[in-house]
Coordinates of C-alpha atoms and ligand atoms in Angstrom, one line a residue:
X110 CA -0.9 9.0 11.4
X111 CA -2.7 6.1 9.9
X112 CA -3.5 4.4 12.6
X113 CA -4.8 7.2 14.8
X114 CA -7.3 6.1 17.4
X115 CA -6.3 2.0 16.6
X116 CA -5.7 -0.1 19.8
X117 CA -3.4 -3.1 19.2
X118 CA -1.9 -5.9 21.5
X119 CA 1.1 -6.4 20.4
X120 CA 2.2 -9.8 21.3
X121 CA 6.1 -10.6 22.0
X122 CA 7.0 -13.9 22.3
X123 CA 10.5 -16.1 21.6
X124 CA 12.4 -15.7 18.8
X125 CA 15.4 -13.9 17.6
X126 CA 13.9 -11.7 15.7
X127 CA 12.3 -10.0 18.9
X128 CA 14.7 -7.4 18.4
X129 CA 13.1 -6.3 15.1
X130 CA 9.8 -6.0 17.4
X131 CA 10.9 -2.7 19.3
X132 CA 11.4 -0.9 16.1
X133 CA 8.1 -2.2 15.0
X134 CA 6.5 -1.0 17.8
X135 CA 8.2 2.7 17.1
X136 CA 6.7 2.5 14.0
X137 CA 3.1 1.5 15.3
X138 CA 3.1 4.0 17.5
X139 CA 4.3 6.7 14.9
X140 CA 1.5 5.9 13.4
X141 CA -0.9 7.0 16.5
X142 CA -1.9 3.4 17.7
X143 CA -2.3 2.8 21.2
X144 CA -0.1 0.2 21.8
X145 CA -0.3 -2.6 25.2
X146 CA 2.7 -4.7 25.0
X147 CA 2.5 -8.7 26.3
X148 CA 5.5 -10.7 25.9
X149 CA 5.7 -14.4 26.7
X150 CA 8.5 -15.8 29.3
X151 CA 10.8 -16.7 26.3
X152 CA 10.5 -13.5 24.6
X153 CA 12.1 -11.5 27.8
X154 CA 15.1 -13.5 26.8
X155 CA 15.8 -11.7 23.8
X156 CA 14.7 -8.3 24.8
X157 CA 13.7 -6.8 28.0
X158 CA 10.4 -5.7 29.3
X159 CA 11.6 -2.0 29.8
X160 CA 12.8 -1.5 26.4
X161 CA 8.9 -2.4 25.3
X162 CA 7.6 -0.3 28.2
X163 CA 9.7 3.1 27.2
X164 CA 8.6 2.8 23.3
X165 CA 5.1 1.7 24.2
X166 CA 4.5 4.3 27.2
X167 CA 2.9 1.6 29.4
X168 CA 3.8 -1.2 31.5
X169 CA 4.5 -4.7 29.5
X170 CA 2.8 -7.5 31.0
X171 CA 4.3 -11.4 30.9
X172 CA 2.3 -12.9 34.1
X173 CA -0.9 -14.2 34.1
X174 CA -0.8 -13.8 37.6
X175 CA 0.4 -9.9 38.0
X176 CA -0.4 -8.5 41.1
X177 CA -0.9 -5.5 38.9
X178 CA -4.6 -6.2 37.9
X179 CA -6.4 -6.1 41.0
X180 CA -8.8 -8.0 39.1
X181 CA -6.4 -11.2 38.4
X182 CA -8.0 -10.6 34.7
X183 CA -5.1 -9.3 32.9
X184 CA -6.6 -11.6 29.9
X185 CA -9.4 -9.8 29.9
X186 CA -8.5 -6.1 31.3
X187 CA -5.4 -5.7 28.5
X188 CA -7.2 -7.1 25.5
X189 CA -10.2 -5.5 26.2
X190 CA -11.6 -2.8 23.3
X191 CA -8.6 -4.0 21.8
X192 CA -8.9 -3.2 17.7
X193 CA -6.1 -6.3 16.5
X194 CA -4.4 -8.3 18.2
X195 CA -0.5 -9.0 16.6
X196 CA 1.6 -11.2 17.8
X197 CA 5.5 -10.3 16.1
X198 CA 7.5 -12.8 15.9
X199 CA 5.3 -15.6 16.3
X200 CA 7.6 -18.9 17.6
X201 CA 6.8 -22.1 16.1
X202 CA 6.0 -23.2 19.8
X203 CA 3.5 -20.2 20.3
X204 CA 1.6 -21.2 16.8
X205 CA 1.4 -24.5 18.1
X206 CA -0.1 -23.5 21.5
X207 CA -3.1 -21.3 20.1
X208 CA -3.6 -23.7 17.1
X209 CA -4.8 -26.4 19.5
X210 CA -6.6 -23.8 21.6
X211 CA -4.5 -23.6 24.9
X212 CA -4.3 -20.7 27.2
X213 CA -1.0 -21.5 29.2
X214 CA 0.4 -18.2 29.3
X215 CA -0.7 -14.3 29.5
X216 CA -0.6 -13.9 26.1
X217 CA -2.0 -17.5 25.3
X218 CA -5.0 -16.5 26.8
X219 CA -5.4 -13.0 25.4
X220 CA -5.5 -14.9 22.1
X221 CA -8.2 -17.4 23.1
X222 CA -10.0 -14.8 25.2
X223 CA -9.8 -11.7 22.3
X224 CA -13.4 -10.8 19.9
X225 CA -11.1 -8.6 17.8
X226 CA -8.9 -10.1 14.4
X227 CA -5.3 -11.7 15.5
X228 CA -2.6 -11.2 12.9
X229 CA 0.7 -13.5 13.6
X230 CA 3.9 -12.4 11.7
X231 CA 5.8 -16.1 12.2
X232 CA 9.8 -16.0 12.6
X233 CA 11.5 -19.4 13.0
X234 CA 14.3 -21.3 11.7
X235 CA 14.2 -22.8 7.9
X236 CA 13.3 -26.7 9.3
X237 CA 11.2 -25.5 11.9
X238 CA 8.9 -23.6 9.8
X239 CA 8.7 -26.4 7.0
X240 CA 8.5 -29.3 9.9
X241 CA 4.9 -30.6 8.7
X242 CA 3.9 -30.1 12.3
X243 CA 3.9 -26.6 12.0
X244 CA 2.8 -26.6 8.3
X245 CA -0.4 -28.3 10.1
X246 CA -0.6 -25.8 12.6
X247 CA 0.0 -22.9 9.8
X248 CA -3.2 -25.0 7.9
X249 CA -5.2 -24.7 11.4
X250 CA -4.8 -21.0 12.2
X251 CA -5.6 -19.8 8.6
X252 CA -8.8 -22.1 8.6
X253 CA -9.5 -20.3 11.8
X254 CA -9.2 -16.7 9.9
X255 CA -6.1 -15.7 11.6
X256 CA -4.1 -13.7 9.3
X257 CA -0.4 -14.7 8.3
X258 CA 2.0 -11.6 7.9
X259 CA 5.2 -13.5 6.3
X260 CA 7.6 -15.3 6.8
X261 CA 9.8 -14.3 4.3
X262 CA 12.9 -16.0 3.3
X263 CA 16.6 -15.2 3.2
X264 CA 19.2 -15.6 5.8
X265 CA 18.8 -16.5 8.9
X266 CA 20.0 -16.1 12.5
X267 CA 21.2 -19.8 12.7
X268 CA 23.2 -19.2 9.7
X269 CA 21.2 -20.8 7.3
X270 CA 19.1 -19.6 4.5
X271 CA 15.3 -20.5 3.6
X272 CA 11.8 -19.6 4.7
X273 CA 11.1 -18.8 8.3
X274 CA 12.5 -14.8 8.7
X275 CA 10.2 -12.4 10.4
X276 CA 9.1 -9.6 8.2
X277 CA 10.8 -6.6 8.5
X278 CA 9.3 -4.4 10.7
X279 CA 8.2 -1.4 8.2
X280 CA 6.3 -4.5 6.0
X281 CA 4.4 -5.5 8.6
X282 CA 3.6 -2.0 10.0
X283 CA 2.6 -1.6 6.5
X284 CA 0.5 -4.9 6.4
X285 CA -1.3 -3.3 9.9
X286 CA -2.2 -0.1 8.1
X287 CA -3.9 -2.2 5.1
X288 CA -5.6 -4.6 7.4
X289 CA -7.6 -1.3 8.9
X290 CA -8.6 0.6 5.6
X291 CA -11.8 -0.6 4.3
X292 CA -12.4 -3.1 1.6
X293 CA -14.5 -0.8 -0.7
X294 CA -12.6 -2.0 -4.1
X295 CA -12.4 -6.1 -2.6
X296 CA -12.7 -8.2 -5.9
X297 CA -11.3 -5.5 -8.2
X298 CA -9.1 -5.4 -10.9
X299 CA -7.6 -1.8 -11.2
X300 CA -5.7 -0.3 -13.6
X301 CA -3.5 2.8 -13.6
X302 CA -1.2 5.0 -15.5
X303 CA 1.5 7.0 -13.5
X304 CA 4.8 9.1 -14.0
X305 CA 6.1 10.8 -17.4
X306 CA 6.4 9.3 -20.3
X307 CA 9.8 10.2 -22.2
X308 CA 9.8 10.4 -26.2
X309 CA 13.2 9.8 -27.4
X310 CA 14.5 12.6 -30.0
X311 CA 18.0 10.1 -30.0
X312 CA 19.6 7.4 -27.8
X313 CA 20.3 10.0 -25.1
X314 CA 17.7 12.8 -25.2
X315 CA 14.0 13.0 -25.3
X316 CA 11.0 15.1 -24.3
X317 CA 9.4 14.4 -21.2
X318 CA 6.7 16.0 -18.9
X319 CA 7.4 17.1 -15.1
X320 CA 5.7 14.2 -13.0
X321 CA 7.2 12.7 -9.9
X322 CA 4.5 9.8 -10.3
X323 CA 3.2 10.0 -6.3
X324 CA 0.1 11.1 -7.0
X325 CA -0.9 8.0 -9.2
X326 CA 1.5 5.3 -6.3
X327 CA -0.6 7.0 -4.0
X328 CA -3.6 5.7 -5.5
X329 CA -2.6 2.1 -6.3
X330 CA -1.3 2.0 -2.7
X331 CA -4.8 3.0 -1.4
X332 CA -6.5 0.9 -4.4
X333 CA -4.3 -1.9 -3.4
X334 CA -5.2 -1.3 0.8
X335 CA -9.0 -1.5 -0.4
X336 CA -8.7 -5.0 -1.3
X337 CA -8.2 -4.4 -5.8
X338 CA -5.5 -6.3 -7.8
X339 CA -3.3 -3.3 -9.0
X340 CA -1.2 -3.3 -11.9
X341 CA 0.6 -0.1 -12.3
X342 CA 2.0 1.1 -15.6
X343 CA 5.0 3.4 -14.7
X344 CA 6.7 5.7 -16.7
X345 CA 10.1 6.2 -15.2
X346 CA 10.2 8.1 -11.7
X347 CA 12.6 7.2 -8.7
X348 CA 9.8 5.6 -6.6
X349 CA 9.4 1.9 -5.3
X350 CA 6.4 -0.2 -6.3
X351 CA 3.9 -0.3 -3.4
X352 CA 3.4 -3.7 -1.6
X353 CA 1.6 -6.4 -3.4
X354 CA 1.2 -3.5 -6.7
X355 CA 1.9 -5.2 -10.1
X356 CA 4.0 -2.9 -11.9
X357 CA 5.2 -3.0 -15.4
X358 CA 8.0 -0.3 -16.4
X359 CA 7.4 1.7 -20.0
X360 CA 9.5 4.6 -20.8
X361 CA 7.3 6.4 -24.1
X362 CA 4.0 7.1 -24.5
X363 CA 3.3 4.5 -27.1
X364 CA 5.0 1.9 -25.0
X365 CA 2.2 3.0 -22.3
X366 CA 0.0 2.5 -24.9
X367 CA 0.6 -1.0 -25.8
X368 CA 0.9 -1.7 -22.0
X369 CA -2.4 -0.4 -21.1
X370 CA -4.4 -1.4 -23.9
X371 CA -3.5 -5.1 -23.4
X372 CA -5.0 -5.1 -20.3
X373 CA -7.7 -2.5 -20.3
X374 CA -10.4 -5.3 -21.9
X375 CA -9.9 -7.5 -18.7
X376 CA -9.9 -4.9 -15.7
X377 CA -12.9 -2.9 -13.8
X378 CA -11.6 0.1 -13.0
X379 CA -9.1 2.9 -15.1
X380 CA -7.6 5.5 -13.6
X381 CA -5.5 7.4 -15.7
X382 CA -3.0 9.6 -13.6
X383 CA 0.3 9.6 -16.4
X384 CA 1.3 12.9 -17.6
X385 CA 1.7 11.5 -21.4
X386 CA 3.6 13.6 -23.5
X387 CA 0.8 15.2 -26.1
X388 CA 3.4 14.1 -29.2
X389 CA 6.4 12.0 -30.0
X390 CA 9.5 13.0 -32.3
X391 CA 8.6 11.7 -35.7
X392 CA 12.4 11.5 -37.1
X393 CA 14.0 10.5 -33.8
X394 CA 18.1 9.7 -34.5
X395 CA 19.3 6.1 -33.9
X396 CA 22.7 7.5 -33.3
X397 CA 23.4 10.5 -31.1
X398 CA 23.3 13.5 -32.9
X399 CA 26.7 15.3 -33.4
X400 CA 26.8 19.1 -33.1
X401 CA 29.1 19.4 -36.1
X402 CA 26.6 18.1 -38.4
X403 CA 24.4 20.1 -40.7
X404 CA 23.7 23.1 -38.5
X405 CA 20.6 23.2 -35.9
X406 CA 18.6 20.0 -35.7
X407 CA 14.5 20.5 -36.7
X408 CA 12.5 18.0 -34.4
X409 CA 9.2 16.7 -35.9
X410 CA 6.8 15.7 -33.8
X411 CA 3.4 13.7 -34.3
X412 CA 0.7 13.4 -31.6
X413 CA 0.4 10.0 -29.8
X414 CA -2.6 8.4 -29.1
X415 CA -5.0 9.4 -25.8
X416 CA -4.6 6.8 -24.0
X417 CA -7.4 7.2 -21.7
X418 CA -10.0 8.4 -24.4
X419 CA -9.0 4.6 -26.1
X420 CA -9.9 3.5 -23.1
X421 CA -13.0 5.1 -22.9
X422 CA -14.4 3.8 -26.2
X423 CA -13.9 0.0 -25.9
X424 CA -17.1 -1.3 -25.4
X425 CA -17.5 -3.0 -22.3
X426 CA -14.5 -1.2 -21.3
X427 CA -13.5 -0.5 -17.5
X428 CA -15.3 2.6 -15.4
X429 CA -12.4 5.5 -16.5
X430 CA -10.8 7.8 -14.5
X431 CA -8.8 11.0 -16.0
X432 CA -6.7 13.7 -14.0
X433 CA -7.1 17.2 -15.7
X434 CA -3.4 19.2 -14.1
X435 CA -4.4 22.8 -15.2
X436 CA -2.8 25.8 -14.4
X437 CA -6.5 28.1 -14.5
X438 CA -10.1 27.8 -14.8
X439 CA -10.1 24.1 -13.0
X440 CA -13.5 23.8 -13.4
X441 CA -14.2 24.1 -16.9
X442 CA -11.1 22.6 -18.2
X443 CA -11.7 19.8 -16.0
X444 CA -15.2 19.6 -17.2
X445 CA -14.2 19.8 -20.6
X446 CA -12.2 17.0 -20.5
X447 CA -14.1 14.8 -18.8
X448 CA -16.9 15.1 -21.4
X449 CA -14.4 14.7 -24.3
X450 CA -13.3 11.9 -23.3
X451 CA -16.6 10.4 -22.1
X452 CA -15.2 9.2 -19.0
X453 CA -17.8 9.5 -15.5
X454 CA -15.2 11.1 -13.4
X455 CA -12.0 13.5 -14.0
X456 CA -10.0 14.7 -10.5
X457 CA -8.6 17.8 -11.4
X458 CA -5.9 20.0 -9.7
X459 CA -4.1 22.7 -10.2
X460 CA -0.6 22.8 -10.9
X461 CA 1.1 24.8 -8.7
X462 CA -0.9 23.7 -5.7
X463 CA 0.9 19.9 -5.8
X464 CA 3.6 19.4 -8.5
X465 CA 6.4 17.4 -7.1
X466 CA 5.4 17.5 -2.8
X467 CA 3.6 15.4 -0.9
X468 CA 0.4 17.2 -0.4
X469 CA -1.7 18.2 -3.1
X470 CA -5.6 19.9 -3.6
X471 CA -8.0 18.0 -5.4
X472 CA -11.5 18.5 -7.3
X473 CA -13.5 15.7 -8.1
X474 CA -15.8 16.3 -11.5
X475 CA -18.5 14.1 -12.2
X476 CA -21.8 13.7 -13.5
X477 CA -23.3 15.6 -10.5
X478 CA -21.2 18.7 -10.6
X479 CA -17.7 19.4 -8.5
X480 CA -16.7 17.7 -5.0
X481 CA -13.6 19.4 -3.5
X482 CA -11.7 17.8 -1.0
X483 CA -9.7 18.8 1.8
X484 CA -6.3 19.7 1.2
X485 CA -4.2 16.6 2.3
X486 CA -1.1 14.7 1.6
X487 CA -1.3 12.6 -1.2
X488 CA -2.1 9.1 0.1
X489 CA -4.9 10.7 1.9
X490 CA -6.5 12.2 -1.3
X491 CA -5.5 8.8 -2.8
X492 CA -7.9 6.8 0.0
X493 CA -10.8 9.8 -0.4
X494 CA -10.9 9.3 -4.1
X495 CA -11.1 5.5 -4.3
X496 CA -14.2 5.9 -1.9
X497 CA -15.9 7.8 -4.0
X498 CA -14.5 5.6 -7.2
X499 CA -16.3 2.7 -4.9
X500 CA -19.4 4.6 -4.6
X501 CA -19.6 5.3 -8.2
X502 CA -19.1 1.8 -9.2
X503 CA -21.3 0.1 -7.0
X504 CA -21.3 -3.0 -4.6
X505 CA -19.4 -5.8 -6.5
Ligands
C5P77 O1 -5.8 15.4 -22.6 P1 -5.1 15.7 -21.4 O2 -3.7 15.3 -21.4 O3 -5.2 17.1 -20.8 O4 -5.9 14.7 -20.3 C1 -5.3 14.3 -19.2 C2 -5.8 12.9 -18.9 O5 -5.7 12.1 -20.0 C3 -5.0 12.2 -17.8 O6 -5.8 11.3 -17.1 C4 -3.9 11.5 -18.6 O7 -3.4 10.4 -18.0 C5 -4.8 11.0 -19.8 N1 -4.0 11.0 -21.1 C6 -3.8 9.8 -21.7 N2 -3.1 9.7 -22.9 C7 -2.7 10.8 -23.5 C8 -2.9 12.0 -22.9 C9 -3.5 12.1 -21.7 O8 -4.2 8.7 -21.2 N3 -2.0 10.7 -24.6

């Protein structure tokens, strides 16, 4: 429920891809927003009224004029306390009307009446959407601070291919949840570590550590929603990258290594949430090992390098983060660590209260002494701990 207590307009208007805006609405309202439906003339062409009205739970205006206001200020009356107002699709002709400031229509003049942000999520055809009129129009609205979800490219309803599609209806769901979270990390550069990392013992086996990597996506989501540059290094774990993360792929702890410490110099912020495997096989087989030679197999293994401690001794290095996963005494393990390393802040958790599910329990260790927090899903805890990483590193 992300967007629990969040009122939003959400502005229909002509397009083909007003179909994609009742599933978006579904999804707004999933996420606990109070949602007022206005559609333009055009748009009821595509889709109906009702079938806004039944996901939306309230009537869907289109008339300036409605008899239902007694007020004749549905302009005023439907925008009013509004949070955002986002207009999904956005028709080249609509962009063009509230680029040059007219009010010729309910929703028109919602959007020239509104004090709250206006978001526009375009959706056109290929030539409409590069025709330099709108391109000037585009140029208008942003210098105005109205935010531009899309368009992405691909095909299209005319049967051609290029920019102009509407965002699908999860991304710009998605781009509604970031626009509310607050920019606490706007400006920086974050690093983090996530996953396993898997150390070969041949071509087809290996050691790894249990990690399902959400705990550390979590966290460049919410890094990412706060307004950082995220680059993610991954070990490998079944999860998609999150929306506008940078994500490079390694696969051993070494290769994390090398990843991390060619970037570690030119970030602000480290946050080390990778389960690295302590040690590496030291004779690791080029070929598959055969059963049928030589009797049992004796694996060798040398430690690989901490990562995060590396990290912690550059000079001039990034503020580090650490995760301590212990199955007992959280506390002092956690404290441990943290001063071993010599990093300002460790979260630590314990084991079997979050491997592998969405919610986890989390302890925050830092200079100061121990800061639990609520037991939550993950993306919660993820938002609550880049907070206080944004308290501890100061404004910008
Ligand atoms: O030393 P330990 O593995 O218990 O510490 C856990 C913390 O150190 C985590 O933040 C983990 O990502 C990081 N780490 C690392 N490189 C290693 C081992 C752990 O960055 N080789």
């Amino acid at each position: 429920m992300e967007l629990n207590g969040k009122r939003i307009v959400l502005g229909v208007t002509g397009g083909i891809a007003a179909y994609k805006s009742a599933e978006l609405l579904r999804l707004l309202v999933r996420q606990g927003a109070d949602v007022q439906v206005a559609m333009t003339e055009a748009a009821t062409r595509f889709v109906t009224a009702t079938t806004f009205q039944a996901l939306s739970g309230k009537p869907v205006y289109v008339d300036q004029w409605d008899a239902r206001m007694p007020n004749a200020m549905a302009h005023i009356d439907l925008s009013r306390q509004a949070d955002l107002i986002l207009v999904a699709p956005a028709s080249a002709d609509f962009m063009a009307r509230i680029a040059n400031g007219m009010a010729d229509d309910l929703l028109a003049t919602m959007v020239l009446a509104r004090d709250c942000p206006l978001l526009l999520a375009p959706a056109m055809n290929r030539q409409m959407w590069e025709n330099p009129a709108t391109q000037r129009n585009v140029a208008r609205l942003l210098d105005d601070g109205i935010g531009m979800l899309g368009p992405a490219s691909g095909a299209q309803a005319c049967g051609e291919t290029g920019p102009g599609r509407m965002l699908e209806p999860e991304e710009v769901a998605d781009a509604v949840v970031d626009f509310f979270v607050p920019k606490v990390l706007a400006g920086r550069r974050v690093l983090i570590t996530a996953g396993p990392t898997f150390e070969a013992i041949d071509p087809v086996r290996g050691i790894t550590n249990l990690s399902s990597g959400r705990m550390g996506y979590a966290i460049a989501r919410a890094a990412r929603q706060a307004g950082a540059t995220v680059t993610l290094v991954s070990g490998p774990v079944a999860l998609a990258a999150p929306p506008g993360v940078d994500r490079i792929d390694v696969r051993s702890a070494l290769d994390m290594h090398a990843a991390v410490l060619e970037r570690a110099a030119a970030v602000d912020i480290f946050i080390a949430v990778a389960a690295v495997a302590d040690y590496r096989v030291a004779n690791a087989a080029a070929h598959k090992l055969k059963k049928d030679h030589g009797g049992v197999p004796t694996i060798e293994l040398v430690e690989n390098p901490d990562i995060l401690a590396e990290v912690a001794a550059l000079a001039d290095g990034p503020f580090c983060v650490g995760f301590a996963a212990e199955s007992q005494n959280l506390e002092a393990y956690a404290q441990a660590k943290r001063r071993k390393k010599n990093i300002p802040l460790i979260v630590g958790n314990l084991i079997q209260d979050g491997f592998g599910g969405d919610d986890n329990r989390l302890v925050l260790f830092d200079e100061r002494g121990s800061h639990p927090l609520t037991p939550a899903s993950k993306s919660v805890l993820a938002r609550q701990l880049v907070d206080h990483i944004a308290k501890l590193t100061g404004p910008n």
